[in-house]
């Protein structure tokens, strides 16, 4: 679906993969008391990651870094790296960030959303990281009605279901302004890890190692 021309060197792909794996393996240790070797190892790894790539954003599930200077592209590019351990309250052996990455990888291949979401231009075969263009969020003119219209259209598409809501029940996150940005003169959804694509078996690669808990959900 993407017409973005981007060349990502092998060393960048390997580096992103390594950081993703180390973040998952070390995540639980980061909550230990200061001085704990596991906490120190995690902090050292994060310092190394920030020295390697410029941090753009981050949460409990994913860490976003800019990789523009290391790749062959005419556009700014960011990478979303998985973090966190699995949610022990869900019967699924992966983290929330891993789910979000795979949902974006799959949905970005769905033609009806190509003018709504930012494209995923490259990704790990295991979903541990993905690369997409940078969308501007500062110094742009926001039009709430146009954003809501695109979010409405996304929600109305067959087989597409936004499932992520705010921590305090603040509505579906596809309507939050902070999840949108300006790209090529249009508003695009830049964070759509809470949107599930149902029933499109051709979009599920062989390496997709689990079933999304929301895959067969009919709730809105």
mmCIF file with all atom_site columns, N, CA, C and O in Angstrom, residues 21-48:
data_model
loop_
_atom_site.group_PDB
_atom_site.id
_atom_site.type_symbol
_atom_site.label_atom_id
_atom_site.label_alt_id
_atom_site.label_comp_id
_atom_site.label_asym_id
_atom_site.label_entity_id
_atom_site.label_seq_id
_atom_site.pdbx_PDB_ins_code
_atom_site.Cartn_x
_atom_site.Cartn_y
_atom_site.Cartn_z
_atom_site.occupancy
_atom_site.B_iso_or_equiv
_atom_site.pdbx_formal_charge
_atom_site.auth_seq_id
_atom_site.auth_comp_id
_atom_site.auth_asym_id
_atom_site.auth_atom_id
_atom_site.pdbx_PDB_model_num
ATOM 1   N N  . UNK A 1 21 ? 14.335 -7.199 21.797 1.00 0.00 ? 21 UNK A N  1
ATOM 2   C CA . UNK A 1 21 ? 14.476 -8.436 22.575 1.00 0.00 ? 21 UNK A CA 1
ATOM 3   C C  . UNK A 1 21 ? 14.975 -8.127 23.984 1.00 0.00 ? 21 UNK A C  1
ATOM 4   O O  . UNK A 1 21 ? 14.456 -8.648 24.982 1.00 0.00 ? 21 UNK A O  1
ATOM 5   N N  . UNK A 1 22 ? 15.973 -7.262 24.089 1.00 0.00 ? 22 UNK A N  1
ATOM 6   C CA . UNK A 1 22 ? 16.526 -6.942 25.408 1.00 0.00 ? 22 UNK A CA 1
ATOM 7   C C  . UNK A 1 22 ? 15.510 -6.200 26.267 1.00 0.00 ? 22 UNK A C  1
ATOM 8   O O  . UNK A 1 22 ? 15.425 -6.407 27.476 1.00 0.00 ? 22 UNK A O  1
ATOM 9   N N  . UNK A 1 23 ? 14.709 -5.328 25.661 1.00 0.00 ? 23 UNK A N  1
ATOM 10  C CA . UNK A 1 23 ? 13.699 -4.607 26.431 1.00 0.00 ? 23 UNK A CA 1
ATOM 11  C C  . UNK A 1 23 ? 12.673 -5.574 27.010 1.00 0.00 ? 23 UNK A C  1
ATOM 12  O O  . UNK A 1 23 ? 12.235 -5.433 28.145 1.00 0.00 ? 23 UNK A O  1
ATOM 13  N N  . UNK A 1 24 ? 12.265 -6.552 26.214 1.00 0.00 ? 24 UNK A N  1
ATOM 14  C CA . UNK A 1 24 ? 11.297 -7.530 26.714 1.00 0.00 ? 24 UNK A CA 1
ATOM 15  C C  . UNK A 1 24 ? 11.904 -8.365 27.829 1.00 0.00 ? 24 UNK A C  1
ATOM 16  O O  . UNK A 1 24 ? 11.298 -8.570 28.886 1.00 0.00 ? 24 UNK A O  1
ATOM 17  N N  . UNK A 1 25 ? 13.135 -8.840 27.626 1.00 0.00 ? 25 UNK A N  1
ATOM 18  C CA . UNK A 1 25 ? 13.769 -9.721 28.608 1.00 0.00 ? 25 UNK A CA 1
ATOM 19  C C  . UNK A 1 25 ? 14.056 -9.002 29.918 1.00 0.00 ? 25 UNK A C  1
ATOM 20  O O  . UNK A 1 25 ? 13.976 -9.589 30.998 1.00 0.00 ? 25 UNK A O  1
ATOM 21  N N  . UNK A 1 26 ? 14.378 -7.710 29.845 1.00 0.00 ? 26 UNK A N  1
ATOM 22  C CA . UNK A 1 26 ? 14.781 -6.977 31.042 1.00 0.00 ? 26 UNK A CA 1
ATOM 23  C C  . UNK A 1 26 ? 13.646 -6.188 31.682 1.00 0.00 ? 26 UNK A C  1
ATOM 24  O O  . UNK A 1 26 ? 13.826 -5.602 32.744 1.00 0.00 ? 26 UNK A O  1
ATOM 25  N N  . UNK A 1 27 ? 12.478 -6.159 31.041 1.00 0.00 ? 27 UNK A N  1
ATOM 26  C CA . UNK A 1 27 ? 11.428 -5.235 31.460 1.00 0.00 ? 27 UNK A CA 1
ATOM 27  C C  . UNK A 1 27 ? 11.022 -5.398 32.916 1.00 0.00 ? 27 UNK A C  1
ATOM 28  O O  . UNK A 1 27 ? 10.949 -4.435 33.673 1.00 0.00 ? 27 UNK A O  1
ATOM 29  N N  . UNK A 1 28 ? 10.742 -6.623 33.350 1.00 0.00 ? 28 UNK A N  1
ATOM 30  C CA . UNK A 1 28 ? 10.232 -6.817 34.700 1.00 0.00 ? 28 UNK A CA 1
ATOM 31  C C  . UNK A 1 28 ? 11.250 -6.388 35.745 1.00 0.00 ? 28 UNK A C  1
ATOM 32  O O  . UNK A 1 28 ? 10.896 -5.916 36.816 1.00 0.00 ? 28 UNK A O  1
ATOM 33  N N  . UNK A 1 29 ? 12.538 -6.536 35.420 1.00 0.00 ? 29 UNK A N  1
ATOM 34  C CA . UNK A 1 29 ? 13.566 -6.157 36.373 1.00 0.00 ? 29 UNK A CA 1
ATOM 35  C C  . UNK A 1 29 ? 13.663 -4.665 36.620 1.00 0.00 ? 29 UNK A C  1
ATOM 36  O O  . UNK A 1 29 ? 14.188 -4.237 37.645 1.00 0.00 ? 29 UNK A O  1
ATOM 37  N N  . UNK A 1 30 ? 13.134 -3.854 35.701 1.00 0.00 ? 30 UNK A N  1
ATOM 38  C CA . UNK A 1 30 ? 13.274 -2.410 35.842 1.00 0.00 ? 30 UNK A CA 1
ATOM 39  C C  . UNK A 1 30 ? 12.493 -1.855 37.028 1.00 0.00 ? 30 UNK A C  1
ATOM 40  O O  . UNK A 1 30 ? 12.725 -0.741 37.476 1.00 0.00 ? 30 UNK A O  1
ATOM 41  N N  . UNK A 1 31 ? 11.552 -2.624 37.549 1.00 0.00 ? 31 UNK A N  1
ATOM 42  C CA . UNK A 1 31 ? 10.739 -2.142 38.658 1.00 0.00 ? 31 UNK A CA 1
ATOM 43  C C  . UNK A 1 31 ? 11.341 -2.497 40.014 1.00 0.00 ? 31 UNK A C  1
ATOM 44  O O  . UNK A 1 31 ? 10.772 -2.174 41.037 1.00 0.00 ? 31 UNK A O  1
ATOM 45  N N  . UNK A 1 32 ? 12.485 -3.178 39.992 1.00 0.00 ? 32 UNK A N  1
ATOM 46  C CA . UNK A 1 32 ? 13.145 -3.511 41.247 1.00 0.00 ? 32 UNK A CA 1
ATOM 47  C C  . UNK A 1 32 ? 13.786 -2.266 41.858 1.00 0.00 ? 32 UNK A C  1
ATOM 48  O O  . UNK A 1 32 ? 13.906 -1.227 41.225 1.00 0.00 ? 32 UNK A O  1
ATOM 49  N N  . UNK A 1 33 ? 14.224 -2.380 43.089 1.00 0.00 ? 33 UNK A N  1
ATOM 50  C CA . UNK A 1 33 ? 14.839 -1.261 43.779 1.00 0.00 ? 33 UNK A CA 1
ATOM 51  C C  . UNK A 1 33 ? 16.144 -0.852 43.111 1.00 0.00 ? 33 UNK A C  1
ATOM 52  O O  . UNK A 1 33 ? 16.815 -1.648 42.458 1.00 0.00 ? 33 UNK A O  1
ATOM 53  N N  . UNK A 1 34 ? 16.498 0.436  43.296 1.00 0.00 ? 34 UNK A N  1
ATOM 54  C CA . UNK A 1 34 ? 17.774 0.914  42.784 1.00 0.00 ? 34 UNK A CA 1
ATOM 55  C C  . UNK A 1 34 ? 18.901 0.053  43.342 1.00 0.00 ? 34 UNK A C  1
ATOM 56  O O  . UNK A 1 34 ? 18.892 -0.350 44.508 1.00 0.00 ? 34 UNK A O  1
ATOM 57  N N  . UNK A 1 35 ? 19.855 -0.227 42.492 1.00 0.00 ? 35 UNK A N  1
ATOM 58  C CA . UNK A 1 35 ? 20.980 -1.055 42.902 1.00 0.00 ? 35 UNK A CA 1
ATOM 59  C C  . UNK A 1 35 ? 20.825 -2.512 42.537 1.00 0.00 ? 35 UNK A C  1
ATOM 60  O O  . UNK A 1 35 ? 21.802 -3.276 42.584 1.00 0.00 ? 35 UNK A O  1
ATOM 61  N N  . UNK A 1 36 ? 19.622 -2.922 42.155 1.00 0.00 ? 36 UNK A N  1
ATOM 62  C CA . UNK A 1 36 ? 19.412 -4.297 41.713 1.00 0.00 ? 36 UNK A CA 1
ATOM 63  C C  . UNK A 1 36 ? 20.092 -4.488 40.365 1.00 0.00 ? 36 UNK A C  1
ATOM 64  O O  . UNK A 1 36 ? 19.937 -3.651 39.467 1.00 0.00 ? 36 UNK A O  1
ATOM 65  N N  . UNK A 1 37 ? 20.861 -5.550 40.172 1.00 0.00 ? 37 UNK A N  1
ATOM 66  C CA . UNK A 1 37 ? 21.580 -5.748 38.902 1.00 0.00 ? 37 UNK A CA 1
ATOM 67  C C  . UNK A 1 37 ? 20.671 -5.744 37.677 1.00 0.00 ? 37 UNK A C  1
ATOM 68  O O  . UNK A 1 37 ? 21.041 -5.220 36.622 1.00 0.00 ? 37 UNK A O  1
ATOM 69  N N  . UNK A 1 38 ? 19.461 -6.313 37.784 1.00 0.00 ? 38 UNK A N  1
ATOM 70  C CA . UNK A 1 38 ? 18.554 -6.339 36.645 1.00 0.00 ? 38 UNK A CA 1
ATOM 71  C C  . UNK A 1 38 ? 18.067 -4.933 36.302 1.00 0.00 ? 38 UNK A C  1
ATOM 72  O O  . UNK A 1 38 ? 17.932 -4.571 35.138 1.00 0.00 ? 38 UNK A O  1
ATOM 73  N N  . UNK A 1 39 ? 17.772 -4.145 37.317 1.00 0.00 ? 39 UNK A N  1
ATOM 74  C CA . UNK A 1 39 ? 17.351 -2.759 37.100 1.00 0.00 ? 39 UNK A CA 1
ATOM 75  C C  . UNK A 1 39 ? 18.490 -1.963 36.461 1.00 0.00 ? 39 UNK A C  1
ATOM 76  O O  . UNK A 1 39 ? 18.286 -1.198 35.510 1.00 0.00 ? 39 UNK A O  1
ATOM 77  N N  . UNK A 1 40 ? 19.696 -2.150 36.984 1.00 0.00 ? 40 UNK A N  1
ATOM 78  C CA . UNK A 1 40 ? 20.847 -1.437 36.432 1.00 0.00 ? 40 UNK A CA 1
ATOM 79  C C  . UNK A 1 40 ? 21.103 -1.826 34.978 1.00 0.00 ? 40 UNK A C  1
ATOM 80  O O  . UNK A 1 40 ? 21.421 -0.973 34.139 1.00 0.00 ? 40 UNK A O  1
ATOM 81  N N  . UNK A 1 41 ? 20.964 -3.121 34.669 1.00 0.00 ? 41 UNK A N  1
ATOM 82  C CA . UNK A 1 41 ? 21.184 -3.586 33.291 1.00 0.00 ? 41 UNK A CA 1
ATOM 83  C C  . UNK A 1 41 ? 20.159 -2.976 32.350 1.00 0.00 ? 41 UNK A C  1
ATOM 84  O O  . UNK A 1 41 ? 20.486 -2.590 31.225 1.00 0.00 ? 41 UNK A O  1
ATOM 85  N N  . UNK A 1 42 ? 18.905 -2.875 32.800 1.00 0.00 ? 42 UNK A N  1
ATOM 86  C CA . UNK A 1 42 ? 17.861 -2.267 31.965 1.00 0.00 ? 42 UNK A CA 1
ATOM 87  C C  . UNK A 1 42 ? 18.159 -0.787 31.736 1.00 0.00 ? 42 UNK A C  1
ATOM 88  O O  . UNK A 1 42 ? 18.068 -0.287 30.607 1.00 0.00 ? 42 UNK A O  1
ATOM 89  N N  . UNK A 1 43 ? 18.510 -0.084 32.800 1.00 0.00 ? 43 UNK A N  1
ATOM 90  C CA . UNK A 1 43 ? 18.804 1.339  32.670 1.00 0.00 ? 43 UNK A CA 1
ATOM 91  C C  . UNK A 1 43 ? 19.985 1.580  31.744 1.00 0.00 ? 43 UNK A C  1
ATOM 92  O O  . UNK A 1 43 ? 19.979 2.517  30.933 1.00 0.00 ? 43 UNK A O  1
ATOM 93  N N  . UNK A 1 44 ? 21.012 0.731  31.842 1.00 0.00 ? 44 UNK A N  1
ATOM 94  C CA . UNK A 1 44 ? 22.177 0.861  30.963 1.00 0.00 ? 44 UNK A CA 1
ATOM 95  C C  . UNK A 1 44 ? 21.779 0.642  29.507 1.00 0.00 ? 44 UNK A C  1
ATOM 96  O O  . UNK A 1 44 ? 22.249 1.339  28.597 1.00 0.00 ? 44 UNK A O  1
ATOM 97  N N  . UNK A 1 45 ? 20.932 -0.355 29.272 1.00 0.00 ? 45 UNK A N  1
ATOM 98  C CA . UNK A 1 45 ? 20.489 -0.639 27.919 1.00 0.00 ? 45 UNK A CA 1
ATOM 99  C C  . UNK A 1 45 ? 19.684 0.520  27.349 1.00 0.00 ? 45 UNK A C  1
ATOM 100 O O  . UNK A 1 45 ? 19.845 0.902  26.186 1.00 0.00 ? 45 UNK A O  1
ATOM 101 N N  . UNK A 1 46 ? 18.815 1.126  28.168 1.00 0.00 ? 46 UNK A N  1
ATOM 102 C CA . UNK A 1 46 ? 18.020 2.255  27.706 1.00 0.00 ? 46 UNK A CA 1
ATOM 103 C C  . UNK A 1 46 ? 18.893 3.472  27.425 1.00 0.00 ? 46 UNK A C  1
ATOM 104 O O  . UNK A 1 46 ? 18.661 4.221  26.473 1.00 0.00 ? 46 UNK A O  1
ATOM 105 N N  . UNK A 1 47 ? 19.922 3.685  28.230 1.00 0.00 ? 47 UNK A N  1
ATOM 106 C CA . UNK A 1 47 ? 20.863 4.776  27.960 1.00 0.00 ? 47 UNK A CA 1
ATOM 107 C C  . UNK A 1 47 ? 21.564 4.553  26.619 1.00 0.00 ? 47 UNK A C  1
ATOM 108 O O  . UNK A 1 47 ? 21.748 5.490  25.829 1.00 0.00 ? 47 UNK A O  1
ATOM 109 N N  . UNK A 1 48 ? 21.933 3.324  26.361 1.00 0.00 ? 48 UNK A N  1
ATOM 110 C CA . UNK A 1 48 ? 22.590 2.981  25.091 1.00 0.00 ? 48 UNK A CA 1
ATOM 111 C C  . UNK A 1 48 ? 21.646 3.204  23.910 1.00 0.00 ? 48 UNK A C  1
ATOM 112 O O  . UNK A 1 48 ? 22.044 3.740  22.868 1.00 0.00 ? 48 UNK A O  1
#
